[in-house]
PDB file of C-alpha atoms in Angstrom:
ATOM      1  CA  MET A  50       4.745  -2.722   6.872  1.00 57.00           C
ATOM      2  CA  SER A  51       1.652  -4.615   5.937  1.00 64.00           C
ATOM      3  CA  GLY A  52       0.502  -8.179   5.946  1.00 80.00           C
ATOM      4  CA  MET A  53      -0.843 -10.833   8.224  1.00 82.00           C
ATOM      5  CA  GLU A  54       0.155 -10.582  11.871  1.00 85.00           C
ATOM      6  CA  ILE A  55       0.242 -13.906  13.716  1.00 90.00           C
ATOM      7  CA  GLU A  56       0.793 -13.642  17.450  1.00 94.00           C
ATOM      8  CA  ARG A  57       0.043 -15.225  20.783  1.00 96.00           C
ATOM      9  CA  LYS A  58      -0.663 -13.252  23.980  1.00 97.00           C
ATOM     10  CA  PHE A  59       0.069 -14.211  27.568  1.00 98.00           C
ATOM     11  CA  LEU A  60      -0.237 -12.778  31.028  1.00 98.00           C
ATOM     12  CA  VAL A  61       3.099 -12.279  32.766  1.00 98.00           C
ATOM     13  CA  ARG A  62       3.634 -13.961  36.129  1.00 97.00           C
ATOM     14  CA  ASN A  63       6.698 -12.075  37.447  1.00 97.00           C
ATOM     15  CA  ASP A  64       8.985  -9.176  36.589  1.00 96.00           C
ATOM     16  CA  SER A  65      12.081 -11.218  35.653  1.00 97.00           C
ATOM     17  CA  PHE A  66      11.522 -10.023  32.071  1.00 98.00           C
ATOM     18  CA  LYS A  67      12.964  -6.626  33.088  1.00 98.00           C
ATOM     19  CA  GLN A  68      16.419  -8.132  33.714  1.00 97.00           C
ATOM     20  CA  GLN A  69      16.211 -10.122  30.475  1.00 97.00           C
ATOM     21  CA  ALA A  70      15.111  -7.193  28.279  1.00 98.00           C
ATOM     22  CA  HIS A  71      17.619  -5.815  25.803  1.00 98.00           C
ATOM     23  CA  GLN A  72      15.501  -2.746  24.987  1.00 98.00           C
ATOM     24  CA  SER A  73      12.494  -0.827  26.300  1.00 98.00           C
ATOM     25  CA  TYR A  74      10.491   2.209  25.234  1.00 97.00           C
ATOM     26  CA  ARG A  75       7.401   4.147  26.279  1.00 98.00           C
ATOM     27  CA  ILE A  76       4.256   3.906  24.145  1.00 98.00           C
ATOM     28  CA  CYS A  77       1.180   6.124  24.122  1.00 97.00           C
ATOM     29  CA  GLN A  78      -1.567   5.168  21.712  1.00 97.00           C
ATOM     30  CA  GLY A  79      -5.057   6.243  20.861  1.00 96.00           C
ATOM     31  CA  TYR A  80      -7.767   4.951  18.564  1.00 95.00           C
ATOM     32  CA  ILE A  81      -9.235   7.077  15.800  1.00 96.00           C
ATOM     33  CA  CYS A  82     -11.889   4.434  15.343  1.00 93.00           C
ATOM     34  CA  SER A  83     -12.511   0.905  16.531  1.00 89.00           C
ATOM     35  CA  GLY A  84     -15.338  -1.505  16.083  1.00 85.00           C
ATOM     36  CA  HIS A  85     -16.289  -4.872  14.609  1.00 87.00           C
ATOM     37  CA  GLY A  86     -12.724  -6.054  15.205  1.00 83.00           C
ATOM     38  CA  ARG A  87     -11.187  -3.299  13.073  1.00 91.00           C
ATOM     39  CA  THR A  88      -9.025  -0.499  14.436  1.00 93.00           C
ATOM     40  CA  VAL A  89      -7.256   2.620  13.239  1.00 96.00           C
ATOM     41  CA  ARG A  90      -4.638   3.592  15.783  1.00 96.00           C
ATOM     42  CA  VAL A  91      -2.056   6.332  16.245  1.00 98.00           C
ATOM     43  CA  ARG A  92       0.973   5.459  18.370  1.00 98.00           C
ATOM     44  CA  ARG A  93       3.887   7.423  19.706  1.00 98.00           C
ATOM     45  CA  ARG A  94       6.906   5.311  20.626  1.00 97.00           C
ATOM     46  CA  ASP A  95       9.532   7.522  22.250  1.00 94.00           C
ATOM     47  CA  GLU A  96      10.500   9.891  19.400  1.00 96.00           C
ATOM     48  CA  MET A  97       8.774   7.958  16.591  1.00 98.00           C
ATOM     49  CA  ALA A  98       5.123   7.762  15.554  1.00 98.00           C
ATOM     50  CA  PHE A  99       2.999   5.331  13.552  1.00 98.00           C
ATOM     51  CA  LEU A 100      -0.452   5.042  12.028  1.00 98.00           C
ATOM     52  CA  THR A 101      -1.736   1.462  12.125  1.00 96.00           C
ATOM     53  CA  ILE A 102      -4.820  -0.158  10.638  1.00 96.00           C
ATOM     54  CA  LYS A 103      -5.799  -3.640  11.826  1.00 92.00           C
ATOM     55  CA  GLY A 104      -8.466  -5.935  10.433  1.00 91.00           C
ATOM     56  CA  PRO A 105     -10.660  -8.366  12.347  1.00 89.00           C
ATOM     57  CA  SER A 106      -9.033 -11.340  14.064  1.00 82.00           C
ATOM     58  CA  ALA A 107      -9.072 -14.787  12.542  1.00 76.00           C
ATOM     59  CA  ASP A 108      -8.086 -18.199  13.928  1.00 75.00           C
ATOM     60  CA  GLY A 109      -9.520 -17.514  17.386  1.00 75.00           C
ATOM     61  CA  GLY A 110      -7.569 -14.270  17.730  1.00 76.00           C
ATOM     62  CA  LEU A 111      -4.266 -15.703  16.513  1.00 83.00           C
ATOM     63  CA  SER A 112      -3.976 -13.676  13.297  1.00 87.00           C
ATOM     64  CA  ARG A 113      -5.194 -10.456  11.724  1.00 88.00           C
ATOM     65  CA  TYR A 114      -4.280  -8.162   8.861  1.00 92.00           C
ATOM     66  CA  GLU A 115      -2.102  -5.199   9.842  1.00 91.00           C
ATOM     67  CA  PHE A 116      -0.942  -2.125   7.903  1.00 95.00           C
ATOM     68  CA  GLU A 117       1.495   0.231   9.600  1.00 96.00           C
ATOM     69  CA  LYS A 118       3.152   3.415   8.368  1.00 97.00           C
ATOM     70  CA  GLU A 119       5.612   5.684  10.137  1.00 98.00           C
ATOM     71  CA  ILE A 120       4.372   9.272  10.450  1.00 98.00           C
ATOM     72  CA  THR A 121       5.913  12.438  11.866  1.00 98.00           C
ATOM     73  CA  LEU A 122       5.502  13.421  15.510  1.00 98.00           C
ATOM     74  CA  ASP A 123       3.594  16.513  14.342  1.00 98.00           C
ATOM     75  CA  GLU A 124       1.175  14.349  12.318  1.00 98.00           C
ATOM     76  CA  ALA A 125       0.713  12.095  15.353  1.00 98.00           C
ATOM     77  CA  ALA A 126      -0.038  15.095  17.600  1.00 97.00           C
ATOM     78  CA  HIS A 127      -2.778  16.199  15.186  1.00 98.00           C
ATOM     79  CA  LEU A 128      -4.202  12.674  14.896  1.00 98.00           C
ATOM     80  CA  PHE A 129      -4.298  12.233  18.680  1.00 97.00           C
ATOM     81  CA  ARG A 130      -6.862  15.058  18.737  1.00 97.00           C
ATOM     82  CA  LEU A 131      -9.156  12.875  16.583  1.00 97.00           C
ATOM     83  CA  CYS A 132      -8.932   9.849  18.866  1.00 96.00           C
ATOM     84  CA  GLU A 133     -11.832   8.336  20.733  1.00 93.00           C
ATOM     85  CA  PRO A 134     -11.695   8.799  24.533  1.00 92.00           C
ATOM     86  CA  GLY A 135      -9.168   6.725  26.450  1.00 91.00           C
ATOM     87  CA  LEU A 136      -5.463   6.425  25.753  1.00 94.00           C
ATOM     88  CA  ILE A 137      -3.202   3.441  26.331  1.00 97.00           C
ATOM     89  CA  ASP A 138       0.031   4.214  28.190  1.00 97.00           C
ATOM     90  CA  LYS A 139       2.633   1.491  28.648  1.00 98.00           C
ATOM     91  CA  THR A 140       6.299   0.570  28.552  1.00 98.00           C
ATOM     92  CA  ARG A 141       7.297  -2.173  26.145  1.00 98.00           C
ATOM     93  CA  PHE A 142      10.235  -4.426  26.986  1.00 98.00           C
ATOM     94  CA  LEU A 143      11.847  -6.584  24.276  1.00 98.00           C
ATOM     95  CA  VAL A 144      13.137  -9.976  25.406  1.00 98.00           C
ATOM     96  CA  GLU A 145      14.962 -12.371  23.072  1.00 98.00           C
ATOM     97  CA  TYR A 146      14.390 -16.002  24.014  1.00 98.00           C
ATOM     98  CA  GLU A 147      15.124 -19.177  22.066  1.00 96.00           C
ATOM     99  CA  GLY A 148      14.877 -17.507  18.638  1.00 96.00           C
ATOM    100  CA  HIS A 149      11.789 -15.368  19.345  1.00 97.00           C
ATOM    101  CA  THR A 150      11.252 -11.807  20.524  1.00 98.00           C
ATOM    102  CA  PHE A 151       8.758 -11.451  23.357  1.00 98.00           C
ATOM    103  CA  GLU A 152       7.210  -7.988  23.621  1.00 98.00           C
ATOM    104  CA  VAL A 153       6.235  -7.426  27.248  1.00 98.00           C
ATOM    105  CA  ASP A 154       3.899  -4.504  27.966  1.00 98.00           C
ATOM    106  CA  GLU A 155       3.636  -3.000  31.452  1.00 98.00           C
ATOM    107  CA  PHE A 156       0.546  -0.765  31.565  1.00 98.00           C
ATOM    108  CA  TYR A 157      -0.043   2.474  33.484  1.00 97.00           C
ATOM    109  CA  GLY A 158      -3.004   4.653  34.407  1.00 95.00           C
ATOM    110  CA  ASP A 159      -6.353   2.854  34.479  1.00 94.00           C
ATOM    111  CA  ASN A 160      -4.617  -0.355  33.309  1.00 96.00           C
ATOM    112  CA  GLU A 161      -1.985  -0.286  36.081  1.00 95.00           C
ATOM    113  CA  GLY A 162      -1.157  -3.790  37.280  1.00 95.00           C
ATOM    114  CA  LEU A 163      -1.638  -5.446  33.902  1.00 97.00           C
ATOM    115  CA  VAL A 164       1.475  -6.949  32.315  1.00 98.00           C
ATOM    116  CA  MET A 165       1.148  -8.926  29.073  1.00 98.00           C
ATOM    117  CA  ALA A 166       3.553 -10.530  26.628  1.00 98.00           C
ATOM    118  CA  GLU A 167       3.118 -11.133  22.907  1.00 97.00           C
ATOM    119  CA  VAL A 168       5.203 -13.227  20.572  1.00 98.00           C
ATOM    120  CA  GLU A 169       4.888 -12.987  16.790  1.00 95.00           C
ATOM    121  CA  LEU A 170       4.971 -16.183  14.776  1.00 94.00           C
ATOM    122  CA  ALA A 171       5.824 -17.019  11.176  1.00 91.00           C
ATOM    123  CA  SER A 172       2.887 -19.461  11.039  1.00 90.00           C
ATOM    124  CA  ALA A 173      -0.047 -20.415  13.232  1.00 87.00           C
ATOM    125  CA  GLY A 174       1.456 -23.818  14.057  1.00 89.00           C
ATOM    126  CA  GLU A 175       4.941 -22.576  14.900  1.00 93.00           C
ATOM    127  CA  MET A 176       6.312 -23.996  18.158  1.00 93.00           C
ATOM    128  CA  VAL A 177       7.618 -21.513  20.732  1.00 96.00           C
ATOM    129  CA  LYS A 178       9.650 -22.220  23.849  1.00 97.00           C
ATOM    130  CA  MET A 179       8.358 -20.024  26.687  1.00 97.00           C
ATOM    131  CA  PRO A 180      10.506 -18.084  29.138  1.00 98.00           C
ATOM    132  CA  ASP A 181       9.773 -18.526  32.839  1.00 97.00           C
ATOM    133  CA  PHE A 182       7.900 -15.218  33.180  1.00 98.00           C
ATOM    134  CA  ILE A 183       5.124 -16.341  30.800  1.00 98.00           C
ATOM    135  CA  GLY A 184       1.813 -17.142  32.475  1.00 98.00           C
ATOM    136  CA  ARG A 185      -1.676 -18.010  31.248  1.00 97.00           C
ATOM    137  CA  GLU A 186      -2.376 -17.639  27.524  1.00 97.00           C
ATOM    138  CA  VAL A 187      -4.998 -15.003  26.650  1.00 96.00           C
ATOM    139  CA  THR A 188      -4.818 -15.148  22.843  1.00 94.00           C
ATOM    140  CA  GLY A 189      -8.267 -14.359  21.473  1.00 90.00           C
ATOM    141  CA  ASP A 190      -9.609 -12.991  24.776  1.00 93.00           C
ATOM    142  CA  ARG A 191     -10.888  -9.595  23.636  1.00 89.00           C
ATOM    143  CA  ARG A 192     -10.621  -8.135  27.140  1.00 92.00           C
ATOM    144  CA  TYR A 193      -6.859  -7.995  26.612  1.00 94.00           C
ATOM    145  CA  TYR A 194      -6.968  -6.095  23.298  1.00 91.00           C
ATOM    146  CA  ASN A 195      -5.671  -2.550  23.694  1.00 91.00           C
ATOM    147  CA  ALA A 196      -8.761  -1.138  21.958  1.00 89.00           C
ATOM    148  CA  HIS A 197     -10.900  -2.867  24.605  1.00 90.00           C
ATOM    149  CA  LEU A 198      -8.646  -1.817  27.496  1.00 94.00           C
ATOM    150  CA  ARG A 199      -9.132   1.858  26.673  1.00 92.00           C
ATOM    151  CA  LEU A 200     -12.925   1.487  27.052  1.00 90.00           C
ATOM    152  CA  TYR A 201     -12.981  -1.113  29.824  1.00 92.00           C
ATOM    153  CA  PRO A 202      -9.695  -0.638  31.680  1.00 94.00           C
ATOM    154  CA  TYR A 203      -8.131  -3.342  33.769  1.00 94.00           C
ATOM    155  CA  LYS A 204      -8.977  -1.558  37.038  1.00 92.00           C
ATOM    156  CA  MET A 205     -12.680  -2.172  36.266  1.00 91.00           C
ATOM    157  CA  TRP A 206     -12.411  -5.957  35.865  1.00 84.00           C
ATOM    158  CA  LYS A 207      -9.151  -7.228  37.354  1.00 59.00           C
ATOM    159  CA  ASP A 208     -10.915  -8.576  40.439  1.00 60.00           C
ATOM    160  CA  ALA A 209     -13.101 -10.746  38.208  1.00 56.00           C
ATOM    161  CA  THR A 210     -10.155 -12.602  36.597  1.00 50.00           C
TER     162      THR A 210
END
């Protein structure tokens, strides 16, 4: 898959998303390189793996170019050895609501306590009806980017929010 990714990010205010989720899976991801808004990431999602390249954000963090390719688990294991320090460990829950899929990430390790939701859009102006578990919008707030969370985990700054 490649193309422009348009999404909004939100904090999650309660765990009602767990009862509404139709699917969940564990994700571990590392960053081969990240900087200047660009990232090269390796991700294991249960028994699948992906290599993803993302460009810098545009529109105040609403959109960015993304290229993603499925790779073998063996390739992912080798690429994880090249990653910069700090891995992201989370469970992703998929919630269908009013024609959109909300991806809710519950983080572990140094990011324990952080729960965020993302919803992908077809266009920047697309209207989205929000489920009741959606809290404050954090689209464009770099602190909530996974590449940032691996360097400055939530446990270091959660009391400042």
